[in-house]
Amino acid sequence: MIARVADHCFWLGRYIERAESTARHLHVTDTLALDAELPPGRVWPPLVIVSGQEQDFVERFGREALGVEEQVQHYLARDPENGVSLRCSIAAARENARSIRDVVSLEVWQIVNELHLFFSSSEADAMYQTDKDALYLRVRQSTQLALGLLRSTMLHDTPLDFIWLGVLLERLGQTARLLDVEHHAMNANHGQHPVLDTALWLSLLRACSGFEPFMKRNQGRVTGAAVAAFLVLEPSFPRSVRYCTTSARERLATICNNDELPGRSALTRLQALEAWLLELPADSLTGERVHEVLTHVVREGDAVSADVSDELWGEVPEAGADATPQ
């Protein structure tokens, strides 16, 4: 398998997952803003911070705009100059799929291409103006269908391993950044409004598609410590940090062992992160310790992605380059 194809496979997975994650965060936050009646300055800034684009946003629109609902939604959904917006992520996913049209299945190509054509249409423009939730739901359904088709219509060999490695590393970073930002914001107001605290923790779980799985594991009161332990350490939840790390390590180990490809540095780093998480006590995920843990996870996840690019297709991405369409 040539490096160019592996590169496109990896980034196809990352951009499909990124589009699904961004649409889910926008949908859940829009619902929270209506239900909890929180001020916009409390609800919308975390989305920009989680996307990793706070500096770009502030430079273009000013810090006050972080609390302006319409500005944040347009920036994350429709802005053509924001490399991690829905528009750019969907376009990048489609471009990567087009470049490896003979590798992905017809069903995957059709759903990714149809989503791109829809999101560029006047129908999507009108939906954004009149019913944003419906637009975000449409994106989520299409990207989730694409993720399912990848596993059900393609051979489970090296191209799919690269695609799913991209999905898992993107998911790992999204979960860690979202928990870190929301945990910090909610701890700052902890105890002031217990009912509101619970609503915010539940909203965080929904933003990670983890509400129902969390309730099945935790029958008691929803607390920050329980939510953090679930999203970081739960081995059976497909968006937890531990699950993504273990699954990414398994995918990369298969690529390196079966195809005798390079990638040992990235594999070693993933193995170390997995072992570190296995030794991490659940009761340690409170207070400032949560930020320390998640900072380490995000840093290691970015380093693994850089090692993969360097070892497998000879590129060393610049800082923040993973946010730019490939």
CSV table of C-alpha atoms in Angstrom, one decimal:
chain,number,residue,atom,x,y,z
A,1,MET,CA,0.0,0.0,0.0
A,2,ILE,CA,1.5,3.3,-1.1
A,3,ALA,CA,1.9,6.2,1.4
A,4,ARG,CA,-0.4,8.5,-0.5
A,5,VAL,CA,-3.4,6.1,-0.2
A,6,ALA,CA,-2.6,5.5,3.5
A,7,ASP,CA,-2.6,9.2,4.1
A,8,HIS,CA,-6.0,9.7,2.4
A,9,CYS,CA,-7.5,6.8,4.3
A,10,PHE,CA,-6.3,8.1,7.6
A,11,TRP,CA,-7.7,11.6,7.0
A,12,LEU,CA,-10.9,10.4,5.5
A,13,GLY,CA,-11.6,8.7,8.9
A,14,ARG,CA,-10.6,11.8,10.9
A,15,TYR,CA,-12.8,14.2,8.9
A,16,ILE,CA,-15.9,12.0,8.9
A,17,GLU,CA,-15.5,11.6,12.7
A,18,ARG,CA,-14.8,15.4,13.1
A,19,ALA,CA,-17.9,16.3,11.2
A,20,GLU,CA,-20.0,14.0,13.3
A,21,SER,CA,-18.6,15.3,16.5
A,22,THR,CA,-19.0,19.0,15.6
A,23,ALA,CA,-22.6,18.5,14.5
A,24,ARG,CA,-23.3,16.6,17.8
A,25,HIS,CA,-21.8,19.3,20.0
A,26,LEU,CA,-23.7,22.0,18.2
A,27,HIS,CA,-27.0,20.1,18.5
A,28,VAL,CA,-26.5,19.4,22.2
A,29,THR,CA,-25.4,22.9,23.0
A,30,ASP,CA,-28.3,24.5,21.2
A,31,THR,CA,-30.7,22.3,23.2
A,32,LEU,CA,-28.9,23.1,26.5
A,33,ALA,CA,-29.2,26.8,25.8
A,34,LEU,CA,-32.9,26.6,25.4
A,35,ASP,CA,-33.7,24.1,28.2
A,36,ALA,CA,-31.3,25.5,30.9
A,37,GLU,CA,-31.9,29.2,30.0
A,38,LEU,CA,-28.2,29.8,30.6
A,39,PRO,CA,-26.6,33.1,29.4
A,40,PRO,CA,-24.9,32.8,26.0
A,41,GLY,CA,-21.6,33.7,27.5
A,42,ARG,CA,-21.7,30.5,29.5
A,43,VAL,CA,-22.9,28.1,26.8
A,44,TRP,CA,-21.1,28.9,23.6
A,45,PRO,CA,-17.4,29.7,24.3
A,46,PRO,CA,-16.6,26.1,25.3
A,47,LEU,CA,-17.4,24.9,21.7
A,48,VAL,CA,-14.8,27.2,20.2
A,49,ILE,CA,-12.2,26.2,22.8
A,50,VAL,CA,-12.9,22.5,22.3
A,51,SER,CA,-12.5,22.9,18.5
A,52,GLY,CA,-8.9,24.3,19.1
A,53,GLN,CA,-9.7,27.5,17.2
A,54,GLU,CA,-10.1,30.0,20.1
A,55,GLN,CA,-7.1,32.1,19.0
A,56,ASP,CA,-8.3,32.3,15.3
A,57,PHE,CA,-11.9,33.1,16.4
A,58,VAL,CA,-10.8,35.9,18.8
A,59,GLU,CA,-8.4,37.4,16.3
A,60,ARG,CA,-11.1,37.6,13.6
A,61,PHE,CA,-14.2,38.5,15.7
A,62,GLY,CA,-13.0,39.7,19.1
A,63,ARG,CA,-13.3,37.9,22.5
A,64,GLU,CA,-16.8,39.3,23.1
A,65,ALA,CA,-18.1,37.3,20.1
A,66,LEU,CA,-17.4,34.0,22.0
A,67,GLY,CA,-20.7,34.7,23.8
A,68,VAL,CA,-22.7,35.5,20.6
A,69,GLU,CA,-24.7,32.4,19.7
A,70,GLU,CA,-25.1,33.2,15.9
A,71,GLN,CA,-21.4,34.1,15.5
A,72,VAL,CA,-20.2,30.8,17.1
A,73,GLN,CA,-22.7,28.6,15.2
A,74,HIS,CA,-21.8,30.2,11.9
A,75,TYR,CA,-18.1,29.9,12.6
A,76,LEU,CA,-18.4,26.1,13.5
A,77,ALA,CA,-21.0,25.2,10.9
A,78,ARG,CA,-20.7,27.4,7.8
A,79,ASP,CA,-17.5,29.4,7.9
A,80,PRO,CA,-15.3,28.5,4.8
A,81,GLU,CA,-12.2,30.0,6.4
A,82,ASN,CA,-12.4,27.9,9.5
A,83,GLY,CA,-10.7,24.6,8.7
A,84,VAL,CA,-12.6,22.6,11.3
A,85,SER,CA,-16.1,23.9,10.5
A,86,LEU,CA,-18.7,21.4,9.3
A,87,ARG,CA,-18.4,22.8,5.7
A,88,CYS,CA,-14.6,22.3,5.6
A,89,SER,CA,-14.7,18.9,7.4
A,90,ILE,CA,-17.3,17.5,5.0
A,91,ALA,CA,-15.5,19.0,2.0
A,92,ALA,CA,-12.2,17.5,3.1
A,93,ALA,CA,-13.8,14.1,3.8
A,94,ARG,CA,-15.3,14.1,0.3
A,95,GLU,CA,-11.9,15.1,-1.3
A,96,ASN,CA,-10.1,12.4,0.5
A,97,ALA,CA,-12.7,9.8,-0.5
A,98,ARG,CA,-12.5,11.0,-4.1
A,99,SER,CA,-8.8,10.6,-4.1
A,100,ILE,CA,-9.1,6.9,-3.1
A,101,ARG,CA,-12.3,6.2,-5.0
A,102,ASP,CA,-11.0,2.7,-6.0
A,103,VAL,CA,-10.3,1.9,-2.3
A,104,VAL,CA,-13.5,2.8,-0.5
A,105,SER,CA,-16.8,1.0,-1.3
A,106,LEU,CA,-19.4,2.5,-3.6
A,107,GLU,CA,-21.8,2.9,-0.7
A,108,VAL,CA,-19.3,4.9,1.4
A,109,TRP,CA,-18.4,7.2,-1.6
A,110,GLN,CA,-22.1,7.8,-2.3
A,111,ILE,CA,-23.0,8.8,1.2
A,112,VAL,CA,-19.9,11.1,1.6
A,113,ASN,CA,-20.5,12.7,-1.8
A,114,GLU,CA,-24.2,13.2,-1.2
A,115,LEU,CA,-23.5,14.9,2.2
A,116,HIS,CA,-21.0,17.2,0.5
A,117,LEU,CA,-23.5,18.1,-2.3
A,118,PHE,CA,-26.3,18.6,0.2
A,119,PHE,CA,-24.3,20.8,2.6
A,120,SER,CA,-23.2,23.0,-0.4
A,121,SER,CA,-26.8,23.4,-1.6
A,122,SER,CA,-29.4,26.2,-1.1
A,123,GLU,CA,-31.5,23.6,0.8
A,124,ALA,CA,-28.9,23.4,3.5
A,125,ASP,CA,-28.6,27.2,3.5
A,126,ALA,CA,-32.3,27.5,4.1
A,127,MET,CA,-32.3,24.8,6.7
A,128,TYR,CA,-29.5,26.6,8.6
A,129,GLN,CA,-31.7,29.8,8.7
A,130,THR,CA,-34.9,28.1,9.8
A,131,ASP,CA,-34.1,24.9,11.6
A,132,LYS,CA,-30.4,24.4,12.7
A,133,ASP,CA,-31.1,21.3,14.8
A,134,ALA,CA,-32.5,19.6,11.7
A,135,LEU,CA,-29.4,20.5,9.8
A,136,TYR,CA,-27.1,19.1,12.5
A,137,LEU,CA,-29.2,16.0,12.8
A,138,ARG,CA,-28.9,15.4,9.0
A,139,VAL,CA,-25.1,15.7,9.2
A,140,ARG,CA,-25.0,13.3,12.2
A,141,GLN,CA,-27.1,10.7,10.5
A,142,SER,CA,-25.1,10.8,7.3
A,143,THR,CA,-21.7,10.7,9.0
A,144,GLN,CA,-22.9,7.9,11.3
A,145,LEU,CA,-24.1,6.0,8.3
A,146,ALA,CA,-20.8,6.5,6.6
A,147,LEU,CA,-19.0,5.2,9.7
A,148,GLY,CA,-21.2,2.1,9.7
A,149,LEU,CA,-20.8,1.5,6.0
A,150,LEU,CA,-17.0,1.6,6.3
A,151,ARG,CA,-17.1,-1.4,8.6
A,152,SER,CA,-19.9,-3.3,6.8
A,153,THR,CA,-19.0,-2.8,3.1
A,154,MET,CA,-15.2,-2.8,3.0
A,155,LEU,CA,-12.7,-5.5,3.4
A,156,HIS,CA,-11.2,-5.5,6.9
A,157,ASP,CA,-7.6,-5.1,5.8
A,158,THR,CA,-5.0,-2.3,5.7
A,159,PRO,CA,-7.1,0.5,4.2
A,160,LEU,CA,-9.8,0.1,6.8
A,161,ASP,CA,-7.2,-0.1,9.5
A,162,PHE,CA,-5.9,3.3,8.4
A,163,ILE,CA,-9.4,4.8,8.2
A,164,TRP,CA,-10.3,3.5,11.6
A,165,LEU,CA,-7.0,4.6,13.1
A,166,GLY,CA,-7.9,8.1,12.0
A,167,VAL,CA,-11.4,7.9,13.5
A,168,LEU,CA,-10.1,6.7,16.8
A,169,LEU,CA,-7.4,9.3,17.2
A,170,GLU,CA,-9.9,12.1,16.3
A,171,ARG,CA,-12.4,10.7,18.8
A,172,LEU,CA,-9.7,10.4,21.5
A,173,GLY,CA,-8.8,14.1,21.2
A,174,GLN,CA,-12.5,15.2,21.0
A,175,THR,CA,-13.5,13.4,24.1
A,176,ALA,CA,-10.4,14.6,26.1
A,177,ARG,CA,-10.8,18.2,25.0
A,178,LEU,CA,-14.5,18.4,25.6
A,179,LEU,CA,-14.2,16.9,29.1
A,180,ASP,CA,-11.3,19.1,30.0
A,181,VAL,CA,-13.1,22.3,29.0
A,182,GLU,CA,-16.4,21.5,30.5
A,183,HIS,CA,-14.9,20.1,33.7
A,184,HIS,CA,-13.0,23.3,34.3
A,185,ALA,CA,-16.0,25.5,33.6
A,186,MET,CA,-18.4,23.5,35.8
A,187,ASN,CA,-15.9,23.1,38.7
A,188,ALA,CA,-15.6,26.9,38.8
A,189,ASN,CA,-19.4,27.1,39.6
A,190,HIS,CA,-19.6,23.9,41.6
A,191,GLY,CA,-22.1,23.8,44.4
A,192,GLN,CA,-23.8,27.1,43.5
A,193,HIS,CA,-26.8,25.4,41.7
A,194,PRO,CA,-26.8,21.6,42.3
A,195,VAL,CA,-29.7,21.0,39.9
A,196,LEU,CA,-28.0,23.1,37.2
A,197,ASP,CA,-24.7,21.2,37.8
A,198,THR,CA,-26.5,17.9,37.2
A,199,ALA,CA,-28.1,19.2,34.0
A,200,LEU,CA,-24.7,20.4,32.7
A,201,TRP,CA,-23.0,17.0,33.5
A,202,LEU,CA,-25.8,15.2,31.7
A,203,SER,CA,-25.4,17.6,28.7
A,204,LEU,CA,-21.7,16.8,28.6
A,205,LEU,CA,-22.6,13.1,28.5
A,206,ARG,CA,-25.1,13.7,25.7
A,207,ALA,CA,-22.4,15.7,23.8
A,208,CYS,CA,-20.3,12.5,23.9
A,209,SER,CA,-23.3,10.2,23.1
A,210,GLY,CA,-22.7,8.7,26.6
A,211,PHE,CA,-25.9,9.4,28.5
A,212,GLU,CA,-27.5,6.0,28.3
A,213,PRO,CA,-24.2,4.0,28.7
A,214,PHE,CA,-23.3,6.1,31.7
A,215,MET,CA,-26.7,5.5,33.4
A,216,LYS,CA,-26.3,1.7,32.8
A,217,ARG,CA,-22.9,1.8,34.6
A,218,ASN,CA,-23.8,4.4,37.3
A,219,GLN,CA,-27.2,4.0,39.0
A,220,GLY,CA,-26.6,6.7,41.6
A,221,ARG,CA,-26.3,10.5,41.5
A,222,VAL,CA,-24.6,12.1,38.6
A,223,THR,CA,-21.4,13.7,39.8
A,224,GLY,CA,-18.4,15.3,38.1
A,225,ALA,CA,-16.0,12.6,39.4
A,226,ALA,CA,-18.3,9.8,38.1
A,227,VAL,CA,-18.6,11.4,34.6
A,228,ALA,CA,-14.9,12.0,34.4
A,229,ALA,CA,-14.1,8.4,35.4
A,230,PHE,CA,-16.6,7.1,32.8
A,231,LEU,CA,-15.4,9.2,29.9
A,232,VAL,CA,-11.7,8.5,30.6
A,233,LEU,CA,-11.5,4.9,31.9
A,234,GLU,CA,-14.7,3.0,30.9
A,235,PRO,CA,-13.2,0.1,28.8
A,236,SER,CA,-16.6,-0.7,27.0
A,237,PHE,CA,-17.7,2.7,26.0
A,238,PRO,CA,-16.5,3.5,22.4
A,239,ARG,CA,-15.8,7.2,23.0
A,240,SER,CA,-13.9,6.8,26.2
A,241,VAL,CA,-10.2,7.7,26.2
A,242,ARG,CA,-9.2,4.2,27.3
A,243,TYR,CA,-11.3,2.5,24.6
A,244,CYS,CA,-10.0,4.7,21.9
A,245,THR,CA,-6.4,4.3,23.0
A,246,THR,CA,-6.6,0.5,23.1
A,247,SER,CA,-8.5,0.2,19.8
A,248,ALA,CA,-6.1,2.6,18.1
A,249,ARG,CA,-3.1,0.6,19.4
A,250,GLU,CA,-4.7,-2.6,18.1
A,251,ARG,CA,-5.3,-1.1,14.6
A,252,LEU,CA,-1.7,0.3,14.4
A,253,ALA,CA,-0.2,-3.0,15.7
A,254,THR,CA,-2.1,-4.9,12.9
A,255,ILE,CA,-0.8,-2.4,10.3
A,256,CYS,CA,2.8,-2.7,11.5
A,257,ASN,CA,2.8,-6.5,12.0
A,258,ASN,CA,0.9,-7.7,9.0
A,259,ASP,CA,2.3,-5.3,6.4
A,260,GLU,CA,5.8,-4.8,7.9
A,261,LEU,CA,5.3,-1.1,7.6
A,262,PRO,CA,7.1,1.5,9.8
A,263,GLY,CA,5.2,3.1,12.7
A,264,ARG,CA,7.0,1.7,15.7
A,265,SER,CA,7.4,5.0,17.4
A,266,ALA,CA,3.7,5.7,17.2
A,267,LEU,CA,2.9,2.2,18.4
A,268,THR,CA,5.3,2.5,21.3
A,269,ARG,CA,3.7,5.8,22.3
A,270,LEU,CA,0.2,4.3,22.2
A,271,GLN,CA,1.3,1.3,24.2
A,272,ALA,CA,2.7,3.6,26.9
A,273,LEU,CA,-0.4,5.7,27.0
A,274,GLU,CA,-2.6,2.6,27.3
A,275,ALA,CA,-0.5,1.2,30.2
A,276,TRP,CA,-0.6,4.6,31.9
A,277,LEU,CA,-4.4,4.7,31.7
A,278,LEU,CA,-4.6,1.1,33.1
A,279,GLU,CA,-2.7,2.2,36.2
A,280,LEU,CA,-4.7,5.4,36.7
A,281,PRO,CA,-7.1,5.1,39.7
A,282,ALA,CA,-10.7,6.1,39.0
A,283,ASP,CA,-10.9,8.1,42.3
A,284,SER,CA,-8.0,10.3,41.2
A,285,LEU,CA,-10.1,12.0,38.5
A,286,THR,CA,-11.2,15.0,40.6
A,287,GLY,CA,-10.2,18.6,40.8
A,288,GLU,CA,-7.1,19.8,39.1
A,289,ARG,CA,-6.0,16.2,38.5
A,290,VAL,CA,-8.5,15.9,35.7
A,291,HIS,CA,-6.9,18.7,33.8
A,292,GLU,CA,-3.4,17.1,34.2
A,293,VAL,CA,-4.7,13.8,33.0
A,294,LEU,CA,-6.5,15.2,29.9
A,295,THR,CA,-3.6,17.5,29.0
A,296,HIS,CA,-1.3,14.4,28.9
A,297,VAL,CA,-3.9,12.5,26.8
A,298,VAL,CA,-4.3,15.3,24.3
A,299,ARG,CA,-0.5,15.9,24.0
A,300,GLU,CA,0.2,12.2,23.5
A,301,GLY,CA,-2.7,11.8,21.0
A,302,ASP,CA,-1.3,14.7,18.9
A,303,ALA,CA,2.2,13.2,19.1
A,304,VAL,CA,0.9,9.8,17.9
A,305,SER,CA,-0.7,11.5,14.9
A,306,ALA,CA,2.5,13.3,14.1
A,307,ASP,CA,4.5,10.1,14.4
A,308,VAL,CA,2.1,8.3,12.1
A,309,SER,CA,2.5,11.1,9.5
A,310,ASP,CA,6.3,11.1,9.9
A,311,GLU,CA,6.9,7.4,9.8
A,312,LEU,CA,4.3,6.2,7.4
A,313,TRP,CA,4.1,8.9,4.8
A,314,GLY,CA,7.1,11.0,5.5
A,315,GLU,CA,5.4,14.2,6.6
A,316,VAL,CA,6.0,16.1,9.8
A,317,PRO,CA,2.9,18.2,10.4
A,318,GLU,CA,3.4,21.7,11.9
A,319,ALA,CA,1.8,22.6,15.2
A,320,GLY,CA,-2.0,22.7,14.8
A,321,ALA,CA,-1.8,21.2,11.3
A,322,ASP,CA,-4.3,18.5,12.1
A,323,ALA,CA,-7.0,21.1,12.0
A,324,THR,CA,-6.3,21.9,8.4
A,325,PRO,CA,-8.0,20.0,5.6
A,326,GLN,CA,-5.5,17.5,4.0
